[in-house]
């Protein structure tokens, strides 16, 4: 089955006063219809930049410097802005990190959903209104008629996120980008939002890319996981394999750092922090934190190599230990 | 449990059945709490009423002299007295209301609509567009408002349309700067990015989604500007660059009256002056009231 979205060797750089910041460096991944792909990594690992790059919304001083983005057979990086506008919100939708502030404070939430439908579906006012309320009902907002007439500041965070999901799904997009959709919510509401996303993704058959730094979320929600570190892709694997047998040293460290309730073992935090991405040199960016670092790691960036079950991993140590082939 | 049920019932009631009346009740409560703003709104309502029905309300023809009633002090026949030609001052003030308010309104609306669009695009686009707009605004701002208005009317001639153009040019820089500044703030907010991310073209993001969020400070500015427009127009007429006689206008009436200051015919300059002061004050007060009312975050708060 061919992929819906193919990201190939994508790099994004930001020109700052201190030098070039390489926020995303040569990331390659793909998403298939109906699957939920998790992207995990620490803060600053380039997850959110990757998401905005997929919509080609990287703002200056940021710039997509190289790579390819194919979506439904279109080359997104070559498309004129006008055609991209027809894709944003219609074929690819975004569920943002901060739902409340992503809603226009001066427009009722219902009208914002209506506007979207009128923009992309060319619906008239009445049809859009009915469709908007139906959408709010679909994301399980109680009393949707009344809620549609309210403003963002009158709704709870969870409610706002439901509205954002309603907006994201109103146009039946094929790809849904969810950028840490549960960050601003408390745990139980966050869990419900994720469950909702999962259900709606299943119903609509859309691909979902879920960005998060919470491995628990990944374990519960995703089918496949891409692990990012300092702008580079470390490992790409099915969710069960990833947790059972993490290959990349960084993934192993991440999995070990999950607090467990069933075992009396000390939590193992990962040493160091995400390295500065200003004027980075060649080589693996995890090398300073890596217990398995080899001489090659300092010189040369590890290529993304294929492993069993369609896994991909970028690590010299893994490559040499031959566990891969 | 029952408390919750009660709550829900109250909620429904409030919204489904009495929503319109509730809104009015809220407005009434607000007005009761802000009597000064309420008074100012009443004054503006009155001014608009007078402006619209001026021909009916005038007891005399405003520009027909009566040689038998020259320079009469206020009396029952002429409540605000008569001027040097025997024209009724009250009638002339009423007649001038139409002119002063409609010119001020026209000037403000023109400046507002141009300023809004230019400021919004300038702030949203940035770059060289913004640079050129800002320099042009700087040029306009380099002149004191009154000098600018004087210059324009002196250059174009003092017809009603030219006075309106002059007044709107004095207002324009403030609107452009205000909208641009708001736009710079608003365009970095997340809902601006959200609007882009759902496929809105950039002009739509700027004018449809973000511009409304830049307007609250503008409404205040525009209402204040209405007052200042009346004041500037009166000043222009006062120095003879505004509306040409015999058309009655508050400023030119004050100017005429001022020549009688030393001879004691006080009603000739006091009453038109009062008309100007009351109008400017009322617009200032309503400007402040509007700001409070139009901000939805303050809605429903005390």
Coordinates of C-alpha atoms in Angstrom, one line a residue:
Chain A
X1 CA 0.0 0.0 0.0
X2 CA 1.4 3.3 -1.0
X3 CA 1.9 6.0 1.6
X4 CA -0.4 9.0 1.8
X5 CA 2.4 11.3 3.0
X6 CA 6.0 10.8 2.2
X7 CA 8.6 13.0 3.9
X8 CA 12.0 12.5 2.3
X9 CA 15.2 13.8 3.7
X10 CA 13.5 17.0 4.9
X11 CA 15.7 19.7 6.5
X12 CA 14.6 22.9 8.1
X13 CA 16.9 25.7 9.2
X14 CA 16.5 28.9 11.1
X15 CA 18.8 31.8 10.5
X16 CA 19.5 33.4 13.8
X17 CA 22.0 35.9 15.1
X18 CA 24.1 33.1 16.5
X19 CA 24.2 31.2 13.3
X20 CA 22.2 28.5 11.4
X21 CA 19.9 26.4 13.6
X22 CA 19.3 23.1 12.1
X23 CA 15.9 22.3 13.6
X24 CA 15.0 19.4 11.3
X25 CA 17.8 17.5 9.7
X26 CA 17.2 15.0 6.9
X27 CA 14.0 13.4 8.3
X28 CA 12.4 10.6 6.2
X29 CA 9.1 9.1 7.2
X30 CA 5.7 8.3 5.8
X31 CA 2.2 7.9 6.9
X32 CA -0.4 5.6 5.5
X33 CA -4.2 6.1 5.4
X34 CA -5.9 4.9 8.6
X35 CA -2.8 4.7 10.7
X36 CA -1.7 6.8 13.7
X37 CA 1.9 7.7 13.5
X38 CA 3.4 9.0 16.7
X39 CA 6.3 11.4 16.7
X40 CA 8.1 11.5 20.0
X41 CA 11.1 13.3 21.3
X42 CA 12.1 15.8 24.0
X43 CA 11.4 19.5 23.8
X44 CA 13.4 21.0 21.1
X45 CA 13.7 17.8 19.0
X46 CA 12.1 19.4 16.0
X47 CA 8.7 17.7 16.2
X48 CA 6.6 20.9 15.9
X49 CA 8.8 22.3 13.2
X50 CA 8.4 19.1 11.3
X51 CA 4.6 19.5 11.5
X52 CA 4.6 23.1 10.3
X53 CA 7.0 22.1 7.5
X54 CA 4.5 19.5 6.3
X55 CA 2.0 22.3 5.9
X56 CA 4.8 24.5 4.5
X57 CA 4.1 26.9 7.2
X58 CA 7.6 27.4 8.5
X59 CA 7.9 31.1 9.2
X60 CA 10.9 33.2 8.4
X61 CA 13.7 33.1 9.6
X62 CA 13.0 29.4 9.2
X63 CA 13.3 27.8 5.8
X64 CA 12.9 24.4 4.3
X65 CA 16.3 23.9 2.9
X66 CA 16.0 20.5 1.3
X67 CA 14.0 17.4 0.9
X68 CA 10.8 16.3 -0.6
X69 CA 7.2 16.3 0.6
X70 CA 4.7 14.1 -1.3
X71 CA 1.1 14.1 -0.4
X72 CA -1.5 12.3 -2.4
X73 CA 0.9 12.3 -5.3
X74 CA 1.5 16.1 -5.1
X75 CA 4.9 17.6 -4.4
X76 CA 3.9 20.0 -1.6
X77 CA 7.2 21.9 -1.9
X78 CA 6.7 22.7 -5.6
X79 CA 3.0 23.6 -5.3
X80 CA 2.0 27.2 -5.8
X81 CA 0.7 28.9 -2.6
X82 CA -2.9 29.1 -3.9
X83 CA -3.1 25.4 -4.4
X84 CA -1.5 24.8 -1.0
X85 CA -4.3 26.9 0.5
X86 CA -6.8 24.5 -1.0
X87 CA -5.0 21.6 0.7
X88 CA -4.5 23.2 4.1
X89 CA -7.6 22.7 6.3
X90 CA -9.2 20.6 3.6
X91 CA -6.9 17.6 2.8
X92 CA -4.4 18.2 5.6
X93 CA -5.8 19.5 8.9
X94 CA -4.0 20.6 12.0
X95 CA -5.0 20.2 15.6
X96 CA -2.9 22.7 17.5
X97 CA -1.1 22.6 20.8
X98 CA -3.1 25.4 22.5
X99 CA -6.7 25.1 21.5
X100 CA -8.1 28.1 23.4
X101 CA -5.7 30.7 21.9
X102 CA -6.0 29.1 18.5
X103 CA -9.6 30.1 18.3
X104 CA -10.5 33.6 17.3
X105 CA -11.6 35.3 20.5
X106 CA -14.1 37.5 18.7
X107 CA -16.0 34.9 16.8
X108 CA -18.3 32.3 18.3
X109 CA -16.9 28.8 17.9
X110 CA -19.8 27.7 15.8
X111 CA -19.1 30.5 13.3
X112 CA -15.5 29.5 13.0
X113 CA -16.5 26.0 12.0
X114 CA -19.0 27.5 9.6
X115 CA -16.4 29.7 8.0
X116 CA -14.1 26.8 7.4
X117 CA -16.9 24.8 5.8
X118 CA -17.9 27.8 3.6
X119 CA -14.3 28.3 2.6
X120 CA -13.5 24.8 1.6
X121 CA -16.9 23.3 0.8
X122 CA -18.6 26.4 -0.7
X123 CA -21.6 25.7 1.5
X124 CA -24.2 28.4 2.0
X125 CA -24.8 29.9 5.4
X126 CA -27.6 27.6 6.5
X127 CA -26.0 24.4 5.3
X128 CA -22.7 25.4 6.9
X129 CA -24.5 26.1 10.2
X130 CA -26.2 22.8 10.3
X131 CA -23.0 21.0 9.3
X132 CA -21.1 22.9 12.0
X133 CA -23.5 21.9 14.7
X134 CA -23.5 18.3 13.5
X135 CA -19.7 18.4 13.6
X136 CA -19.7 19.7 17.2
X137 CA -22.1 16.9 18.1
X138 CA -19.7 14.4 16.4
X139 CA -16.9 15.4 18.7
X140 CA -19.3 14.8 21.6
X141 CA -19.8 18.3 22.7
X142 CA -23.0 18.3 24.8
X143 CA -25.7 20.7 23.8
X144 CA -23.9 21.7 20.6
X145 CA -26.4 24.3 19.5
X146 CA -25.8 26.3 22.6
X147 CA -22.0 25.8 22.5
X148 CA -21.9 26.9 18.9
X149 CA -23.1 30.3 20.0
X150 CA -20.3 30.7 22.6
X151 CA -16.9 32.2 22.5
X152 CA -13.6 30.4 23.2
X153 CA -13.2 32.1 26.6
X154 CA -16.5 30.7 27.6
X155 CA -15.5 27.1 27.0
X156 CA -13.2 24.8 29.0
X157 CA -9.8 23.8 27.5
X158 CA -11.1 20.3 26.7
X159 CA -14.1 21.8 25.0
X160 CA -11.9 24.1 22.9
X161 CA -9.8 21.2 21.8
X162 CA -13.0 19.4 20.8
X163 CA -13.9 22.4 18.7
X164 CA -10.5 22.4 17.1
X165 CA -10.9 18.7 16.3
X166 CA -14.3 19.4 14.9
X167 CA -12.8 22.0 12.7
X168 CA -9.9 19.8 11.7
X169 CA -12.3 16.9 10.7
X170 CA -15.1 19.0 9.3
X171 CA -13.6 18.9 5.8
X172 CA -12.9 15.2 6.0
X173 CA -9.1 15.6 5.6
X174 CA -7.0 12.6 4.6
X175 CA -4.2 13.6 7.0
X176 CA -4.6 15.0 10.5
X177 CA -1.6 16.6 12.2
X178 CA -2.0 16.8 15.9
X179 CA 0.7 18.8 17.6
X180 CA 0.7 17.8 21.2
X181 CA -3.1 18.0 21.4
X182 CA -3.3 17.2 25.1
X183 CA -0.5 19.4 26.4
X184 CA -2.8 22.1 27.9
X185 CA -5.3 19.6 29.3
X186 CA -5.4 17.6 32.5
X187 CA -4.7 14.0 32.2
X188 CA -8.2 12.6 32.2
X189 CA -9.5 15.1 29.7
X190 CA -6.4 14.5 27.6
X191 CA -7.1 10.8 27.6
X192 CA -10.6 11.4 26.4
X193 CA -9.4 13.7 23.6
X194 CA -7.0 11.1 22.4
X195 CA -9.6 8.4 22.5
X196 CA -11.8 10.7 20.4
X197 CA -9.1 11.3 17.9
X198 CA -8.4 7.6 17.6
X199 CA -12.1 6.8 17.1
X200 CA -12.6 9.6 14.6
X201 CA -9.5 8.6 12.8
X202 CA -10.8 5.1 12.5
X203 CA -14.2 6.2 11.3
X204 CA -12.8 8.6 8.6
X205 CA -9.9 6.5 7.6
X206 CA -7.6 9.5 7.7
X207 CA -3.9 9.2 8.7
X208 CA -3.0 10.9 11.9
X209 CA 0.4 12.2 12.9
X210 CA 0.4 12.6 16.6
X211 CA 3.2 14.7 18.1
X212 CA 3.9 14.2 21.7
X213 CA 6.6 13.9 24.3
X214 CA 4.5 11.4 26.3
X215 CA 5.4 7.8 25.7
X216 CA 2.3 6.7 27.5
X217 CA 0.2 8.5 25.0
X218 CA 2.2 6.8 22.2
X219 CA 1.7 3.4 23.7
X220 CA -2.0 3.8 24.0
X221 CA -2.8 5.6 20.8
X222 CA -0.3 5.0 18.0
X223 CA 0.4 2.2 15.5
X224 CA 3.8 3.3 14.5
X225 CA 6.3 5.6 16.2
X226 CA 9.0 7.9 14.9
X227 CA 11.5 8.9 17.6
X228 CA 13.2 12.2 17.0
X229 CA 16.3 13.6 18.7
X230 CA 17.8 17.0 18.1
X231 CA 16.1 17.3 14.7
X232 CA 17.1 13.9 13.5
X233 CA 15.1 10.8 13.1
X234 CA 16.5 8.1 15.4
X235 CA 14.2 5.3 15.0
X236 CA 10.9 4.4 13.3
X237 CA 9.1 1.3 14.4
X238 CA 5.7 -0.3 15.1
X239 CA 4.6 0.6 18.6
X240 CA 4.8 -2.9 20.2
X241 CA 8.3 -3.6 18.8
X242 CA 9.5 -0.2 19.8
X243 CA 8.6 -0.8 23.4
X244 CA 9.6 -4.4 23.5
X245 CA 12.9 -4.1 21.8
X246 CA 14.1 -0.5 21.3
X247 CA 17.1 -0.5 19.0
X248 CA 18.5 3.0 19.1
X249 CA 20.3 3.9 22.3
X250 CA 18.1 7.0 22.6
X251 CA 14.9 5.0 22.3
X252 CA 16.2 2.6 24.9
X253 CA 16.9 5.4 27.2
X254 CA 13.5 6.9 26.6
X255 CA 11.8 3.6 27.3
X256 CA 13.8 3.1 30.4
X257 CA 12.8 6.6 31.6
X258 CA 9.1 5.6 31.7
X259 CA 8.0 5.3 35.4
X260 CA 6.6 1.8 36.0
X261 CA 4.2 0.9 38.6
X262 CA 4.7 -2.8 38.4
X263 CA 8.4 -2.9 39.0
X264 CA 10.6 -1.7 41.8
X265 CA 13.3 -0.1 39.7
X266 CA 14.8 3.3 39.9
X267 CA 13.8 5.7 37.2
X268 CA 16.6 6.3 34.8
X269 CA 16.7 9.8 33.4
X270 CA 18.6 10.4 30.2
X271 CA 22.0 12.1 30.8
X272 CA 22.5 15.6 29.3
X273 CA 20.1 17.7 27.4
X274 CA 19.2 18.1 23.7
X275 CA 22.4 19.6 22.2
X276 CA 22.4 23.1 20.8
X277 CA 21.5 23.0 17.2
X278 CA 23.4 26.1 16.3
X279 CA 26.1 25.5 13.6
X280 CA 26.1 21.7 14.2
X281 CA 28.9 19.7 12.8
X282 CA 28.5 16.4 11.0
X283 CA 28.0 13.2 13.0
X284 CA 25.3 11.8 15.2
X285 CA 23.7 14.4 17.4
X286 CA 23.2 11.9 20.2
X287 CA 26.9 11.1 20.5
X288 CA 27.5 13.1 23.7
X289 CA 24.7 11.5 25.6
X290 CA 25.2 8.0 24.1
X291 CA 26.7 5.2 26.1
X292 CA 27.4 3.2 23.0
X293 CA 29.2 5.9 21.0
X294 CA 31.8 4.8 18.6
X295 CA 34.5 6.7 16.8
X296 CA 32.4 6.8 13.7
X297 CA 29.6 8.5 15.5
X298 CA 31.6 11.7 15.8
X299 CA 32.6 11.9 12.2
X300 CA 29.7 10.6 10.2
X301 CA 26.0 10.9 10.5
X302 CA 24.5 7.4 10.8
X303 CA 22.3 6.5 7.8
X304 CA 18.8 5.4 8.3
X305 CA 19.0 1.6 7.8
X306 CA 16.2 -0.9 7.5
X307 CA 15.6 -3.5 10.1
X308 CA 13.1 -6.3 10.5
X309 CA 9.4 -5.6 10.3
X310 CA 9.9 -2.4 8.3
X311 CA 11.7 -0.8 11.2
X312 CA 14.2 1.9 10.5
X313 CA 17.0 3.0 12.7
X314 CA 19.9 5.5 12.4
X315 CA 22.8 4.3 14.6
X316 CA 26.3 3.2 13.9
X317 CA 26.4 1.0 16.9
X318 CA 23.3 -0.9 16.0
X319 CA 24.5 -1.2 12.5
X320 CA 27.8 -2.7 13.6
X321 CA 26.3 -5.1 16.2
X322 CA 24.4 -6.7 13.4
X323 CA 21.3 -7.1 15.3
X324 CA 19.6 -5.5 12.4
X325 CA 20.2 -8.1 9.7
Chain B
X1 CA -27.8 16.2 42.3
X2 CA -30.9 18.4 42.5
X3 CA -28.6 21.4 42.5
X4 CA -27.0 20.3 39.3
X5 CA -30.4 19.7 37.7
X6 CA -31.5 23.1 38.8
X7 CA -28.3 24.6 37.3
X8 CA -28.9 23.0 34.0
X9 CA -32.5 24.1 34.0
X10 CA -31.5 27.7 34.7
X11 CA -28.9 27.5 31.9
X12 CA -31.4 26.4 29.3
X13 CA -34.0 28.9 30.5
X14 CA -31.5 31.8 30.2
X15 CA -30.4 31.0 26.7
X16 CA -33.3 29.5 24.9
X17 CA -36.2 31.6 26.0
X18 CA -35.1 35.0 27.5
X19 CA -31.9 35.5 25.6
X20 CA -32.8 38.8 23.9
X21 CA -34.5 40.3 26.9
X22 CA -31.5 39.2 29.1
X23 CA -29.2 41.1 26.7
X24 CA -31.3 44.2 27.1
X25 CA -31.5 43.8 30.8
X26 CA -27.7 43.6 30.9
X27 CA -27.4 46.7 28.8
X28 CA -29.9 48.5 31.1
X29 CA -28.0 47.5 34.1
X30 CA -24.7 48.7 32.6
X31 CA -26.2 52.1 31.8
X32 CA -27.6 52.4 35.3
X33 CA -24.2 51.7 36.7
X34 CA -22.6 54.3 34.3
X35 CA -24.9 57.3 34.4
X36 CA -22.3 59.6 32.8
X37 CA -21.9 57.4 29.8
X38 CA -25.6 57.0 29.7
X39 CA -26.0 60.8 29.6
X40 CA -23.4 61.1 26.9
X41 CA -25.2 58.5 24.8
X42 CA -28.5 60.4 25.3
X43 CA -26.8 63.7 24.2
X44 CA -25.5 62.1 21.0
X45 CA -28.9 60.6 20.4
X46 CA -30.3 64.1 20.8
X47 CA -27.7 65.6 18.5
X48 CA -28.5 63.0 15.8
X49 CA -32.2 63.7 16.3
X50 CA -31.6 67.4 15.9
X51 CA -29.4 66.9 12.9
X52 CA -32.0 64.8 11.1
X53 CA -35.0 66.9 11.9
X54 CA -33.3 70.3 11.8
X55 CA -35.7 71.9 9.3
X56 CA -38.7 70.9 11.4
X57 CA -37.2 72.0 14.7
X58 CA -35.9 75.4 13.7
X59 CA -38.3 78.1 15.0
X60 CA -37.1 80.5 12.3
X61 CA -35.3 80.3 9.0
X62 CA -31.6 80.1 9.9
X63 CA -30.4 82.4 7.2
X64 CA -33.2 84.9 6.8
X65 CA -32.3 88.3 8.5
X66 CA -34.9 90.1 10.5
X67 CA -34.1 93.9 10.6
X68 CA -36.6 94.4 13.4
X69 CA -34.8 91.9 15.7
X70 CA -31.1 92.7 15.5
X71 CA -28.9 91.7 18.5
X72 CA -31.7 90.8 20.8
X73 CA -30.7 89.0 24.0
X74 CA -32.4 85.7 24.8
X75 CA -36.1 86.0 25.2
X76 CA -39.3 83.9 24.8
X77 CA -39.4 84.9 21.1
X78 CA -35.7 84.1 20.5
X79 CA -34.6 81.7 23.3
X80 CA -30.9 82.1 22.4
X81 CA -31.1 85.7 21.1
X82 CA -30.4 87.0 17.6
X83 CA -27.3 88.0 15.8
X84 CA -26.2 91.2 14.1
X85 CA -28.4 90.5 11.0
X86 CA -31.4 89.7 13.2
X87 CA -31.1 85.9 12.5
X88 CA -32.3 83.6 15.3
X89 CA -29.3 82.0 17.0
X90 CA -31.1 78.8 18.1
X91 CA -32.3 78.2 14.6
X92 CA -28.7 78.6 13.3
X93 CA -27.3 76.3 15.9
X94 CA -29.8 73.7 15.0
X95 CA -29.1 74.1 11.3
X96 CA -25.4 73.9 11.9
X97 CA -25.8 70.6 13.8
X98 CA -26.7 68.8 10.6
X99 CA -23.7 70.1 8.8
X100 CA -21.1 69.7 11.6
X101 CA -22.2 66.1 12.4
X102 CA -22.5 64.9 8.9
X103 CA -19.1 66.3 7.8
X104 CA -17.5 64.9 10.9
X105 CA -19.1 61.5 10.3
X106 CA -18.2 61.4 6.6
X107 CA -14.6 62.4 7.4
X108 CA -14.3 59.8 10.1
X109 CA -15.9 57.0 8.1
X110 CA -13.7 57.7 5.1
X111 CA -10.5 57.9 7.2
X112 CA -11.6 54.8 9.1
X113 CA -12.2 52.6 6.1
X114 CA -9.0 53.6 4.4
X115 CA -6.9 53.5 7.5
X116 CA -8.3 50.1 8.5
X117 CA -7.4 48.4 5.2
X118 CA -4.1 50.1 4.7
X119 CA -3.0 49.6 8.3
X120 CA -4.1 45.9 8.3
X121 CA -2.3 45.0 5.1
X122 CA 0.7 47.0 6.1
X123 CA 1.0 45.3 9.5
X124 CA 0.3 41.9 8.2
X125 CA 2.5 42.0 5.1
X126 CA 5.4 43.8 6.6
X127 CA 8.4 44.3 4.4
X128 CA 8.6 47.1 1.9
X129 CA 4.8 47.7 1.8
X130 CA 5.0 48.4 5.5
X131 CA 8.0 50.6 5.1
X132 CA 6.4 52.8 2.4
X133 CA 3.1 53.1 4.3
X134 CA 5.0 54.1 7.5
X135 CA 7.0 56.8 5.7
X136 CA 3.8 58.2 4.2
X137 CA 2.2 58.2 7.6
X138 CA 5.3 60.0 9.0
X139 CA 4.9 62.7 6.4
X140 CA 1.2 63.2 7.4
X141 CA 2.1 63.1 11.1
X142 CA 4.9 65.7 10.7
X143 CA 2.2 68.3 10.3
X144 CA 0.2 69.3 13.4
X145 CA -3.4 68.2 12.6
X146 CA -4.7 71.7 12.5
X147 CA -2.0 72.9 10.2
X148 CA -2.5 70.0 7.9
X149 CA -6.3 70.7 7.7
X150 CA -5.5 74.4 7.1
X151 CA -3.1 73.5 4.4
X152 CA -5.5 71.2 2.6
X153 CA -8.5 73.6 2.7
X154 CA -6.3 76.5 1.7
X155 CA -4.9 74.5 -1.3
X156 CA -8.2 72.9 -2.4
X157 CA -10.6 75.7 -1.5
X158 CA -13.1 75.7 1.3
X159 CA -16.0 73.7 0.0
X160 CA -17.8 71.2 2.3
X161 CA -16.2 68.3 0.5
X162 CA -12.7 69.7 0.9
X163 CA -13.3 70.4 4.6
X164 CA -14.3 66.7 4.9
X165 CA -11.2 65.6 3.0
X166 CA -9.0 67.8 5.2
X167 CA -10.6 66.4 8.4
X168 CA -10.2 62.8 7.2
X169 CA -6.5 63.3 6.3
X170 CA -5.9 64.5 9.8
X171 CA -7.4 61.3 11.2
X172 CA -5.9 58.9 8.8
X173 CA -2.4 58.5 10.3
X174 CA -3.8 57.5 13.7
X175 CA -6.0 54.8 12.3
X176 CA -3.2 53.3 10.2
X177 CA -0.8 53.3 13.1
X178 CA -3.3 51.8 15.5
X179 CA -4.4 49.0 13.1
X180 CA -0.9 48.3 12.1
X181 CA 0.3 48.1 15.7
X182 CA -2.6 45.8 16.7
X183 CA -2.0 43.7 13.6
X184 CA 1.7 43.2 14.5
X185 CA 0.5 41.9 17.9
X186 CA -2.4 39.8 16.6
X187 CA -0.7 38.2 13.6
X188 CA 1.7 36.4 15.9
X189 CA -1.1 34.9 18.0
X190 CA -1.9 31.3 17.5
X191 CA -5.3 31.8 16.0
X192 CA -3.7 33.7 13.2
X193 CA -1.5 30.7 12.5
X194 CA -4.5 28.5 12.8
X195 CA -6.4 30.6 10.2
X196 CA -3.4 30.2 7.9
X197 CA -3.2 26.5 8.6
X198 CA -6.8 25.9 7.5
X199 CA -6.1 27.3 4.1
X200 CA -7.1 31.0 4.2
X201 CA -5.3 33.2 1.7
X202 CA -3.2 35.8 3.5
X203 CA -5.5 38.8 2.5
X204 CA -8.4 36.9 4.1
X205 CA -6.5 36.2 7.2
X206 CA -5.6 39.9 7.5
X207 CA -8.9 41.5 6.7
X208 CA -11.5 38.9 7.7
X209 CA -9.9 37.1 10.7
X210 CA -7.5 39.5 12.2
X211 CA -8.8 42.9 11.4
X212 CA -11.9 42.6 13.7
X213 CA -9.6 41.9 16.6
X214 CA -7.8 45.1 15.9
X215 CA -11.0 47.2 16.1
X216 CA -11.7 47.8 19.8
X217 CA -9.0 50.5 20.1
X218 CA -10.2 51.9 16.8
X219 CA -13.7 52.4 17.9
X220 CA -12.4 54.5 20.8
X221 CA -10.2 56.5 18.5
X222 CA -13.0 57.0 16.0
X223 CA -15.4 58.3 18.5
X224 CA -12.8 60.6 20.0
X225 CA -12.0 61.6 16.4
X226 CA -15.6 62.5 15.8
X227 CA -15.3 65.0 18.6
X228 CA -12.0 66.4 17.3
X229 CA -13.4 66.6 13.8
X230 CA -16.2 68.9 15.1
X231 CA -13.6 70.9 16.9
X232 CA -11.2 71.1 14.0
X233 CA -13.9 72.1 11.6
X234 CA -15.1 74.8 14.0
X235 CA -11.6 76.0 14.3
X236 CA -11.2 76.1 10.5
X237 CA -14.4 78.1 10.2
X238 CA -13.3 80.3 13.1
X239 CA -10.2 81.5 11.1
X240 CA -12.2 81.7 7.9
X241 CA -10.9 78.6 6.2
X242 CA -13.9 76.3 6.8
X243 CA -17.5 76.5 5.7
X244 CA -18.2 79.8 3.9
X245 CA -21.0 82.1 5.2
X246 CA -24.0 82.5 5.1
X247 CA -24.1 78.7 5.8
X248 CA -24.4 78.5 9.6
X249 CA -21.6 76.6 11.3
X250 CA -20.7 76.4 15.0
X251 CA -17.2 77.7 14.5
X252 CA -18.0 80.6 12.2
X253 CA -20.9 81.5 14.6
X254 CA -18.4 81.6 17.4
X255 CA -16.1 83.7 15.3
X256 CA -18.8 86.1 14.4
X257 CA -19.9 86.3 18.1
X258 CA -16.4 86.9 19.3
X259 CA -16.4 90.3 17.6
X260 CA -19.2 91.3 20.0
X261 CA -17.3 90.1 23.0
X262 CA -16.4 93.6 24.2
X263 CA -19.8 95.0 23.6
X264 CA -21.6 92.5 25.8
X265 CA -23.7 90.4 23.4
X266 CA -22.5 87.2 25.1
X267 CA -25.1 84.9 23.7
X268 CA -23.6 85.1 20.2
X269 CA -20.4 83.2 21.1
X270 CA -21.4 81.4 24.3
X271 CA -24.2 79.2 22.8
X272 CA -22.4 78.0 19.7
X273 CA -19.4 77.4 21.9
X274 CA -21.5 75.4 24.3
X275 CA -22.8 73.4 21.3
X276 CA -19.1 72.5 20.4
X277 CA -18.1 71.7 23.9
X278 CA -21.1 69.5 24.6
X279 CA -20.7 67.6 21.3
X280 CA -16.9 67.0 21.8
X281 CA -17.4 65.9 25.4
X282 CA -20.3 63.6 24.6
X283 CA -18.2 61.9 21.9
X284 CA -15.3 61.5 24.2
X285 CA -17.4 59.9 26.9
X286 CA -19.1 57.6 24.5
X287 CA -15.7 56.6 23.1
X288 CA -14.7 55.3 26.5
X289 CA -18.0 53.6 27.1
X290 CA -17.7 51.8 23.7
X291 CA -14.3 50.4 24.5
X292 CA -15.7 48.8 27.6
X293 CA -18.7 47.4 25.8
X294 CA -17.1 46.0 22.7
X295 CA -14.5 44.0 24.4
X296 CA -16.1 40.5 24.8
X297 CA -13.7 39.6 27.5
X298 CA -15.3 42.3 29.6
X299 CA -18.8 41.2 28.7
X300 CA -20.7 39.9 31.6
X301 CA -18.1 41.1 34.1
X302 CA -18.7 43.9 36.5

